Coordinates of C-alpha atoms and ligand atoms in Angstrom, one line a residue:
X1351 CA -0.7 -195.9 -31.9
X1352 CA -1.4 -193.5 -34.8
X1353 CA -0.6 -194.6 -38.2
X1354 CA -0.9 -192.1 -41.3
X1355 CA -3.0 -193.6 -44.1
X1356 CA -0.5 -192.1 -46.5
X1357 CA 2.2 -194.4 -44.6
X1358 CA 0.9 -197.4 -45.1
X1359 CA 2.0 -200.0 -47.8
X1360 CA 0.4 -200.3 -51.3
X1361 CA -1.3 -203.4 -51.5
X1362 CA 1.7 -204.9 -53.7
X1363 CA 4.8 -203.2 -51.5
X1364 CA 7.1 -205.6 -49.6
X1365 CA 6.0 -205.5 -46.0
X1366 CA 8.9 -206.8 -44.9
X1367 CA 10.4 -203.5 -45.2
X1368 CA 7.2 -201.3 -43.0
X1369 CA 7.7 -202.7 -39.6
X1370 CA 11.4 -203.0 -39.0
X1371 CA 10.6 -205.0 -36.1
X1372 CA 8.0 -207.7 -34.6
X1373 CA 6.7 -205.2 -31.9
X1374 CA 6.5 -202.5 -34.5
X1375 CA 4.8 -205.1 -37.5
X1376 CA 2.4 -206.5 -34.3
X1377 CA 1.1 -202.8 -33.6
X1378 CA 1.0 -201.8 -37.7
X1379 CA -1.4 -205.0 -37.9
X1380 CA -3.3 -204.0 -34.9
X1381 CA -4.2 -200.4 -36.3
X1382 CA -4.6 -201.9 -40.0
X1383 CA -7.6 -203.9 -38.3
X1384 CA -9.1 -201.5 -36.5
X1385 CA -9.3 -199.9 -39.6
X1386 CA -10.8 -202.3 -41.7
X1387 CA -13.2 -203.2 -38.8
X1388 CA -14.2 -199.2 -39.3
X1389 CA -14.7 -199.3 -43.5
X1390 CA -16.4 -202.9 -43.6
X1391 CA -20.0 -202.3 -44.3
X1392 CA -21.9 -204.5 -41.8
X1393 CA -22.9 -207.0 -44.3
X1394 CA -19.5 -207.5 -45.8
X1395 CA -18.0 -207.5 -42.1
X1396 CA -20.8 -210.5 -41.1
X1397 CA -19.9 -212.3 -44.3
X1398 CA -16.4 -212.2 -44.0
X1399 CA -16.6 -213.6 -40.1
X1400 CA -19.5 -216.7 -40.5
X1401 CA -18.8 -217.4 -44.1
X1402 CA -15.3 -216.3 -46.0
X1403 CA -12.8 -216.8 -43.0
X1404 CA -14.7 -220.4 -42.2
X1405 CA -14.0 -221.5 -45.7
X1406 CA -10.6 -220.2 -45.9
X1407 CA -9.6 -222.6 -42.9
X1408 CA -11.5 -225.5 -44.7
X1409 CA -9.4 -224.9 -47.6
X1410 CA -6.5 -225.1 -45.5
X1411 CA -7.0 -228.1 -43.9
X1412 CA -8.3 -229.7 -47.3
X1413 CA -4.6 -228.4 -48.4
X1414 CA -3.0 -229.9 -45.3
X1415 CA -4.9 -233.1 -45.8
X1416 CA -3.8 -233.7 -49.5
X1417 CA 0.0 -232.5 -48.4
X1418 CA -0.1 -229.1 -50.8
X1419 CA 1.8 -227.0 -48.7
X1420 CA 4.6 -229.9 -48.3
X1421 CA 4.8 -230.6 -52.2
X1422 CA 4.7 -226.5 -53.4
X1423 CA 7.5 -225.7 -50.9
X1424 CA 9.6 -228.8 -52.1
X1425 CA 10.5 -226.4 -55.5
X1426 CA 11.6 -223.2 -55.3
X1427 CA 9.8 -220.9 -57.6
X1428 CA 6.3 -221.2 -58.6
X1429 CA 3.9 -224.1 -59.6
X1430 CA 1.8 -224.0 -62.2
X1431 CA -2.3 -225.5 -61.5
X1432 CA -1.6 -228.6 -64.0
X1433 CA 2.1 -229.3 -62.0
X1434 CA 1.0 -228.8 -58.9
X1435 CA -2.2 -231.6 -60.0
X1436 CA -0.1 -234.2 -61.5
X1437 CA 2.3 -234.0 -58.3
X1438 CA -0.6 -234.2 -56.1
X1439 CA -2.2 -237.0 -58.5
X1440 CA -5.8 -234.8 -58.5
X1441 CA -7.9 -233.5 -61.3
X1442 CA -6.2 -230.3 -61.6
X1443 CA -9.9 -228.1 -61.8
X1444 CA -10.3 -229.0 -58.1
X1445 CA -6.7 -228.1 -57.2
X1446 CA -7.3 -224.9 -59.2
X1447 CA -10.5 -224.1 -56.5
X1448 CA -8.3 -224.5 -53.3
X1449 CA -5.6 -222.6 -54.9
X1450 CA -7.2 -219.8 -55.5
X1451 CA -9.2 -219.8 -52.3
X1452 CA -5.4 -220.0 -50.3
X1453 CA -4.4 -217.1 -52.6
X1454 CA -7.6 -214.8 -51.9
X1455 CA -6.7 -215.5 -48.6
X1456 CA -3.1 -214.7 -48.8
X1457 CA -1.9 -217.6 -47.5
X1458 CA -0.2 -218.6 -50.9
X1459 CA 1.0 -215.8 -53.5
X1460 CA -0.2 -215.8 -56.9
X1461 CA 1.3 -214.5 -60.4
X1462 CA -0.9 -214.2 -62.9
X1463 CA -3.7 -217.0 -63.1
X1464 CA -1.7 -220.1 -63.0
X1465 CA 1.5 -220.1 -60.9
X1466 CA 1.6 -220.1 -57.3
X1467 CA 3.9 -220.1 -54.3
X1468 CA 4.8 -220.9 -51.0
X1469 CA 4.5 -217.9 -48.2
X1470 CA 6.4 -217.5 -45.3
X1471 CA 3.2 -218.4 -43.8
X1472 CA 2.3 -221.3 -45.8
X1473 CA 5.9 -222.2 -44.9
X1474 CA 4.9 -222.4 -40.7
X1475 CA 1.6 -224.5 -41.8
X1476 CA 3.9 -227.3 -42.6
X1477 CA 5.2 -227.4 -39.0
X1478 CA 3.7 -230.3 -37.2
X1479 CA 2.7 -228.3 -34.4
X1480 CA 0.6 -225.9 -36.6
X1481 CA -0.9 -229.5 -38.0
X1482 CA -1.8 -230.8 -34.8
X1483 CA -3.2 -227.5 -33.7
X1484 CA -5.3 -227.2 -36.7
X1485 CA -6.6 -230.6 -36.4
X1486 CA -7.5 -230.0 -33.0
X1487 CA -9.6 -227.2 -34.0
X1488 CA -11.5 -229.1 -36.5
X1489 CA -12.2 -232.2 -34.5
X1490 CA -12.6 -231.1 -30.7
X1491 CA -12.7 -227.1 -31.1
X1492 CA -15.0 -225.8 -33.8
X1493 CA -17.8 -228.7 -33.4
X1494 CA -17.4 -227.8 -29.0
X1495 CA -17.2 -223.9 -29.8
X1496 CA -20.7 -224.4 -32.1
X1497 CA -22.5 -225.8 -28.9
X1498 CA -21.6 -223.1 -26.4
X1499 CA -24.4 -220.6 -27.3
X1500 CA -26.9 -223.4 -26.2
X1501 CA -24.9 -224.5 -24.3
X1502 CA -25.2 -220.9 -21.9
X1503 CA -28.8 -220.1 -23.4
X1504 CA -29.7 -224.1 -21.4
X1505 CA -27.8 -222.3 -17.9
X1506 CA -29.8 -218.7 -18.5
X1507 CA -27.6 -216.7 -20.1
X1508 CA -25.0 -216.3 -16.9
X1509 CA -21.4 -217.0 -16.4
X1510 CA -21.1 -220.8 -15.5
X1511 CA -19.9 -221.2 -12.1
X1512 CA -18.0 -224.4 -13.0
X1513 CA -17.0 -226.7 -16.1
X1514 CA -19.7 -228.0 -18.2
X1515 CA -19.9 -227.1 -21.5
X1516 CA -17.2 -229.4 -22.3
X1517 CA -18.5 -231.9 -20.7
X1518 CA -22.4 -231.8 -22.3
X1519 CA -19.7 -231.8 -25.8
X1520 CA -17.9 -235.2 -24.6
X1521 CA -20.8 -236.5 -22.9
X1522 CA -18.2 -237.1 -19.9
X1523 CA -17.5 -236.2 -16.2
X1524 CA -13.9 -235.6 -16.8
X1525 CA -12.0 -232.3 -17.2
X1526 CA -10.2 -231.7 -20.8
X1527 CA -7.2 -232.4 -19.6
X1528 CA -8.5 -235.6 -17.7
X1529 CA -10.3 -236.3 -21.2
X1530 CA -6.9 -236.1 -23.2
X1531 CA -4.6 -237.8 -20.5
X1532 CA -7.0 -240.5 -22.4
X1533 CA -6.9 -239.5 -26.3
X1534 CA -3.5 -239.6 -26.7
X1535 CA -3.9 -238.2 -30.0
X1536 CA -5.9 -235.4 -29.2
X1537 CA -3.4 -234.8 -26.7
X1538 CA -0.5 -234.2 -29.4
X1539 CA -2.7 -231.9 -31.1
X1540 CA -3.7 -230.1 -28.2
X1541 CA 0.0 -229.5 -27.5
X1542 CA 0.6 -228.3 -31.4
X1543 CA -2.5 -225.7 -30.1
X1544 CA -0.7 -224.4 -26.6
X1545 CA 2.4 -224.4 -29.4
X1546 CA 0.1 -221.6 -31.2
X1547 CA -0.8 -220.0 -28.5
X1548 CA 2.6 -219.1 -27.3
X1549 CA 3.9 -218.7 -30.5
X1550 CA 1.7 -215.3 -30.7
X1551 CA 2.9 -213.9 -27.6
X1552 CA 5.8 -212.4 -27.0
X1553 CA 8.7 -215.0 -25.7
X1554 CA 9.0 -214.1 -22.0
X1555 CA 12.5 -213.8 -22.2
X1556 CA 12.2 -210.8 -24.3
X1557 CA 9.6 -209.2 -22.3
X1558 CA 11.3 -209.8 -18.5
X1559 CA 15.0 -209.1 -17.6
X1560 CA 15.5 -213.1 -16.6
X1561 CA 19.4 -212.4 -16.2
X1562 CA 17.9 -210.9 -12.7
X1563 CA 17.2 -214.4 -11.7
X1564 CA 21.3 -215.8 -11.8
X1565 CA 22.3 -212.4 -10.1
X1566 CA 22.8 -213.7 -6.8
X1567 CA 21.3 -216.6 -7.4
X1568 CA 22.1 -220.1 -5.6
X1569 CA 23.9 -222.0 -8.2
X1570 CA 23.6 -224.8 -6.5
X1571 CA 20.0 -224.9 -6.0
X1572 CA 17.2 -224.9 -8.5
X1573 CA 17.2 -221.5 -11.0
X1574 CA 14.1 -222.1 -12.8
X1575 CA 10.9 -224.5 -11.8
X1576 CA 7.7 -224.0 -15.0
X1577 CA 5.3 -225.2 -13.5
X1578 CA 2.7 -226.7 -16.2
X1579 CA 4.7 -225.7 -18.9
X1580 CA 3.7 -228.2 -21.1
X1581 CA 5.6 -228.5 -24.1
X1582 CA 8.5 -226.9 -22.5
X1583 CA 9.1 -224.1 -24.9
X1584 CA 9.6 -221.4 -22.0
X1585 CA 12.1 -223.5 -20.3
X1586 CA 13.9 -224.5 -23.4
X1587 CA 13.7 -220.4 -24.7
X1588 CA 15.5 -219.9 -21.0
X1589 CA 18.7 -221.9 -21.6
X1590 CA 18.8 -221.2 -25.1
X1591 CA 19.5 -217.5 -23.7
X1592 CA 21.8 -218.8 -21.1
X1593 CA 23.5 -221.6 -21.9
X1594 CA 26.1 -221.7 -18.9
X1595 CA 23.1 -221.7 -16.3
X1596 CA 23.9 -223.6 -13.3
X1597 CA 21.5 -224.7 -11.1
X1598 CA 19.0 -226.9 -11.7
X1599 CA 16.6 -226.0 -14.6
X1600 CA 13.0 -228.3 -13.9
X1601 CA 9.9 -229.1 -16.5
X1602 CA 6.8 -230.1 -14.4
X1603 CA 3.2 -231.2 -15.3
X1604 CA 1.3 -233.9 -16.3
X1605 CA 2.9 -237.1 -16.2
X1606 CA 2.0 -237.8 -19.9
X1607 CA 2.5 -234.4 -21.1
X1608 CA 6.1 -233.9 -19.3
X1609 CA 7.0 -237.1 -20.9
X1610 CA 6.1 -236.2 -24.2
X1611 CA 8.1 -232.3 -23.8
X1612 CA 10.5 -231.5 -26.4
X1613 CA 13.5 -230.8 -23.9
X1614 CA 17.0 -229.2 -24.3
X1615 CA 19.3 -231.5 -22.3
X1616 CA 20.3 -230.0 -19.0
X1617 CA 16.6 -229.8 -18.3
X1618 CA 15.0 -232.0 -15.9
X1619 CA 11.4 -233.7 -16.1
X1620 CA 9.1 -233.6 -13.3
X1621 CA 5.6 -235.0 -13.4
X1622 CA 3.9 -232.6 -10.5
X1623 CA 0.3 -232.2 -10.2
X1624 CA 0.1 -228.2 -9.2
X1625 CA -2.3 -228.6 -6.5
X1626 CA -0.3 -230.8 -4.7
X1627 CA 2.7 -229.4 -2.4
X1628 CA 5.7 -228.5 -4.4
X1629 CA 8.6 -230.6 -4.2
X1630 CA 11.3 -228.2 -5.1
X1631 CA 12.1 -226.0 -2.3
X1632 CA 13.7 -222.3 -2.8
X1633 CA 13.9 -222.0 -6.2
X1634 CA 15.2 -218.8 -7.7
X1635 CA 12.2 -218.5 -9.5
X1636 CA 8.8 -220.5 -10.1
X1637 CA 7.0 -219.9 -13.8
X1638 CA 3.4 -219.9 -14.5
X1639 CA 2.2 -219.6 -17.9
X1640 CA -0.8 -219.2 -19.2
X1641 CA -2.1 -221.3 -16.1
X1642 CA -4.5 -219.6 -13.7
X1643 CA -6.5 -218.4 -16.1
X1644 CA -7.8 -222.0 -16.2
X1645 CA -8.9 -221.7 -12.7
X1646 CA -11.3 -219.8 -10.3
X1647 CA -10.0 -217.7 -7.6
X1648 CA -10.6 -220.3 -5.1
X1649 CA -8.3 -222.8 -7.3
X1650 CA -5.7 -219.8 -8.0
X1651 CA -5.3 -219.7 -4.1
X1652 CA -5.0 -223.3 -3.5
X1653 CA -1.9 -223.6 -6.4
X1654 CA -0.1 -220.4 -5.3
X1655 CA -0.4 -221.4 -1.9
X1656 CA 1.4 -224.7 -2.7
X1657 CA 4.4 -222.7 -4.7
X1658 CA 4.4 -220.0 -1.5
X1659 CA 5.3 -222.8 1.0
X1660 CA 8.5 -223.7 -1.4
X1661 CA 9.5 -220.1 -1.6
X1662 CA 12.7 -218.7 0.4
X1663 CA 11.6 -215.2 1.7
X1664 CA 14.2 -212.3 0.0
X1665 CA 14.9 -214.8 -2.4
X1666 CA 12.4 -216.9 -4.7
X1667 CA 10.0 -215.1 -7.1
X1668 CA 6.6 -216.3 -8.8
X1669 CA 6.6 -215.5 -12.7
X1670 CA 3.2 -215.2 -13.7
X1671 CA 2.4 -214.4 -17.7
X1672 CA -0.8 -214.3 -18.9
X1673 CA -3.1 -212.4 -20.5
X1674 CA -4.9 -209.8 -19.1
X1675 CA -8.2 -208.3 -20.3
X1676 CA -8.7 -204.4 -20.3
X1677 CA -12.4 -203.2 -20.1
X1678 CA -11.2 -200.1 -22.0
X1679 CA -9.6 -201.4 -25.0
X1680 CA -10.8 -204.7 -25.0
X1681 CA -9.0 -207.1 -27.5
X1682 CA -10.3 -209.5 -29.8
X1683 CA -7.6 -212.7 -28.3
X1684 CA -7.9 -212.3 -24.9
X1685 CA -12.3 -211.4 -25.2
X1686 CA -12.6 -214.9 -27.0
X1687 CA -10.1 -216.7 -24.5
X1688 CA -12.3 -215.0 -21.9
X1689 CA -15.5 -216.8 -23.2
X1690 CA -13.5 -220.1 -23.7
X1691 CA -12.3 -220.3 -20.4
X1692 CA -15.4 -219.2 -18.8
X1693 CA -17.4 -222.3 -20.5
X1694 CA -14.8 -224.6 -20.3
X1695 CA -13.3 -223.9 -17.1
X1696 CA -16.0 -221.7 -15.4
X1697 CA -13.3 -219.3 -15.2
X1698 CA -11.8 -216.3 -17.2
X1699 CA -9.8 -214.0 -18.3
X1700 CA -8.6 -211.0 -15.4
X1701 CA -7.9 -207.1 -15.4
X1702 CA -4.7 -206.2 -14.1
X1703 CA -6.9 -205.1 -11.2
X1704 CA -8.1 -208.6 -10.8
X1705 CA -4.7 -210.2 -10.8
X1706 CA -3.7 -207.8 -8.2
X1707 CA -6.4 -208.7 -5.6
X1708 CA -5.5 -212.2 -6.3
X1709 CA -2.7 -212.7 -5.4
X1710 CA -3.0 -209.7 -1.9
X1711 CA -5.8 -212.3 -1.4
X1712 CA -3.0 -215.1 -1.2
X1713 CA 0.0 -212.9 0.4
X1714 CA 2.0 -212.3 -2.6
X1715 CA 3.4 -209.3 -3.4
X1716 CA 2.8 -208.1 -7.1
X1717 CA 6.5 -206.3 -7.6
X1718 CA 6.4 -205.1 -11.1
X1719 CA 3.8 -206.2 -14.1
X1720 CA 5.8 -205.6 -17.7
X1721 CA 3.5 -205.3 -20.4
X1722 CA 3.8 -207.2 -23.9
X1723 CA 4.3 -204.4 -26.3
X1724 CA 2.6 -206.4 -29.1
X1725 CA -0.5 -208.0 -27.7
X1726 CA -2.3 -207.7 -23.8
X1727 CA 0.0 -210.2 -22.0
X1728 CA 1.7 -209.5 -18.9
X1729 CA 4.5 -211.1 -17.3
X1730 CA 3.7 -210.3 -13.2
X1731 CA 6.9 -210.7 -11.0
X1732 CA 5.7 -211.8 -7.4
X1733 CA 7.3 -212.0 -3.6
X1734 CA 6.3 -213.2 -1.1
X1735 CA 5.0 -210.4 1.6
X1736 CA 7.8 -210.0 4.1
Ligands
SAM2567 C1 -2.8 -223.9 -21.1 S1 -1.6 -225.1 -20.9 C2 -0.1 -224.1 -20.7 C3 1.2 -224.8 -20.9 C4 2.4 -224.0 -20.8 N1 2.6 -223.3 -19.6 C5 2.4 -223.0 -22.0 O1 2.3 -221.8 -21.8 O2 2.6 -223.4 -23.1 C6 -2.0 -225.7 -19.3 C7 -1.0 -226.8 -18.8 O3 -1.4 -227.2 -17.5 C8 -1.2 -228.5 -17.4 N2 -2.0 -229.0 -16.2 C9 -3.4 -229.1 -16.1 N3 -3.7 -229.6 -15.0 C10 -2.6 -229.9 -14.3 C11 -2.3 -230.4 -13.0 N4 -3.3 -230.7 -12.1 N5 -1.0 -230.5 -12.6 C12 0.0 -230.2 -13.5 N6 -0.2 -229.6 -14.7 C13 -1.5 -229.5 -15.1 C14 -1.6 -229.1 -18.7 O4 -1.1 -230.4 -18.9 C15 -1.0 -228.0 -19.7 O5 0.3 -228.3 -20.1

């Protein structure tokens, strides 16, 4: 997309107002960093990435930590340093330091020297999720993420062909989701992390016409199986949009993490482990998000294999959404999910060329790919080859 300097905001202007909607605010931001990337000088640009952006998520957390986001939203207005100190019951000189380091960062606003408020995105830090997911970061993610250049320097600088930098981290043998089936807590906060994640993206429902599904569809079978869908957000995001559904609507994964889903009632729980056959037979459709990316091609085949036996010919679809990585325009998101998949999984992120041979490779027709307008997911709608 072309943007026109000229059209672009004053640093003060509302920005509510440039991008009327999400998709057109999502590609405003996109062009507003390429630019930046272009006018930082190289030294400012390697400050701002291993230096100013670290500390500006330690002040957050140190916020989170002492509950400042919680106690400035609880007024409305502004709160002065000494208020906000004497609320907090800390010396107001070190609240003043963390302030002003949320405010550089805009993730508070700031009038004059001394009063302060709440953002929208100060607001979304209180939600537990974005809690757990930030305490994830800080306990399992940034100290594992610091080991992987040794980590792949100790292999010889290749791709690793299976897991093991996560497992050199946690001086185990297990998987990371065998490692948090046994850290409950860790668990929770992994889930406020997938909560991230998805938050990002598009909702799927926007993105794919799911009202195809109840056309024609067996209302007295299953509609909609999401598989591994963790929290449950996609599911849940499905009957919001039709309330009336019948048919069955099914949650599986992990027995501990489809027990601790957040679930609309009229959905059901499954615990399912996705390389085992799957139990529901014919659904209209079967969801997959954000889930082969966590595995070879080898694994990919072994899963979708599984969900092909279930699948009535004509009739059921596989949903796959993921993100897909160009080698043209290469994004920031899905090029560091690449290199966290690749040492964590031995895996990676896929072209849209890569996804395709996939899933020939398995006998599933790829029908139609719909592209996120806002970032480099794709929501892949799949048949089996008749
Ligand atoms: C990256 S998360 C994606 C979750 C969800 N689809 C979403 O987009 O938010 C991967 C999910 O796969 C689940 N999972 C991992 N191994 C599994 C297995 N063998 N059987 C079932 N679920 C599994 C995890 O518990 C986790 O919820």
């Amino acid at each position: 997309m072309c943007v026109r300097f000229e059209k672009l905001p004053a640093e003060d202007d509302s920005l509510q107002e440039v991008g009327r909607t999400n998709t057109t605010k999502a590609q405003l931001a996109a062009s507003a960093l390429r630019l930046n990337q272009r006018l930082e000088l190289p030294w400012q640009r390697i400050a701002r990435l291993f230096y100013a952006e670290p500390f500006l998520a330690i002040s957050i957390q140190i916020a989170n930590h002492m509950h400042l986001f919680k106690t400035l939203h609880e007024q409305e207005g502004s709160r002065t340093v000494d208020d906000l100190a004497h609320s907090l019951g800390r010396d107001p000189s070190f609240i003043r330091r963390i302030l002003r380091s949320l405010s550089a960062g805009k993730i508070l606003e700031q009038h004059g020297s001394d009063a302060y408020f709440s953002t929208p995105l100060s607001e979304v830090l209180l939600v537990p999720e974005a809690v757990h997911a930030i305490d994830f970061l800080f306990e399992s993610g940034y100290p594992y993420f610091a080991l992987i250049p040794e980590y792949i320097q100790s292999i010889g600088f290749v791709s690793p062909a299976d897991q093991g930098a996560w497992q050199n981290f946690r001086k185990t043998d297990m998987s990371i989701y065998e490692w948090l089936d046994t850290h409950p807590e860790e668990m929770m906060n992994f889930v406020g992390l997938m909560k991230v994640w998805s938050e990002s993206q598009e909702p799927w429902i926007e993105l794919y016409p799911a009202d195809s599904l109840l056309d024609s569809a067996d209302k007295q079978g299953t509609i909609l199986v999401d598989v591994a869908g963790g929290g449950g957000r996609d599911i849940n995001n499905f009957l919001g949009r039709y309330p009336q559904t019948a048919g069955r609507l099914v949650l599986q994964d992990r027995p501990e993490e489809v027990k601790a889903a957040k679930i609309q009632q009229g959905i059901e729980r499954m615990p399912h482990d996705i390389f085992t056959p799957q139990p529901i037979k014919a659904a209209r459709a079967y969801f997959l998000h954000s889930i082969l990316h966590n595995y070879t091609d080898e694994r990919a085949r072994d899963l979708l294999g599984h969900l092909k036996k279930s699948m009535n010919p004509g009739y059921s679809k596989v949903l796959v959404y993921e993100d897909t990585v160009s080698n043209q325009d290469p994004k920031e998101l899905s090029c560091g999910s690449d290199l966290v998949m690749m040492a964590t999984f031995g895996t990676g992120a896929r072209t849209e060329l890569d996804w395709e041979l996939l899933f020939d490779s398995v006998g599933l027709k790829l029908n139609k790919t719909f592209r996120s307008t806002r970032g480099s997911q794709c929501l892949m709608e799949l048949e089996l080859v008749t």
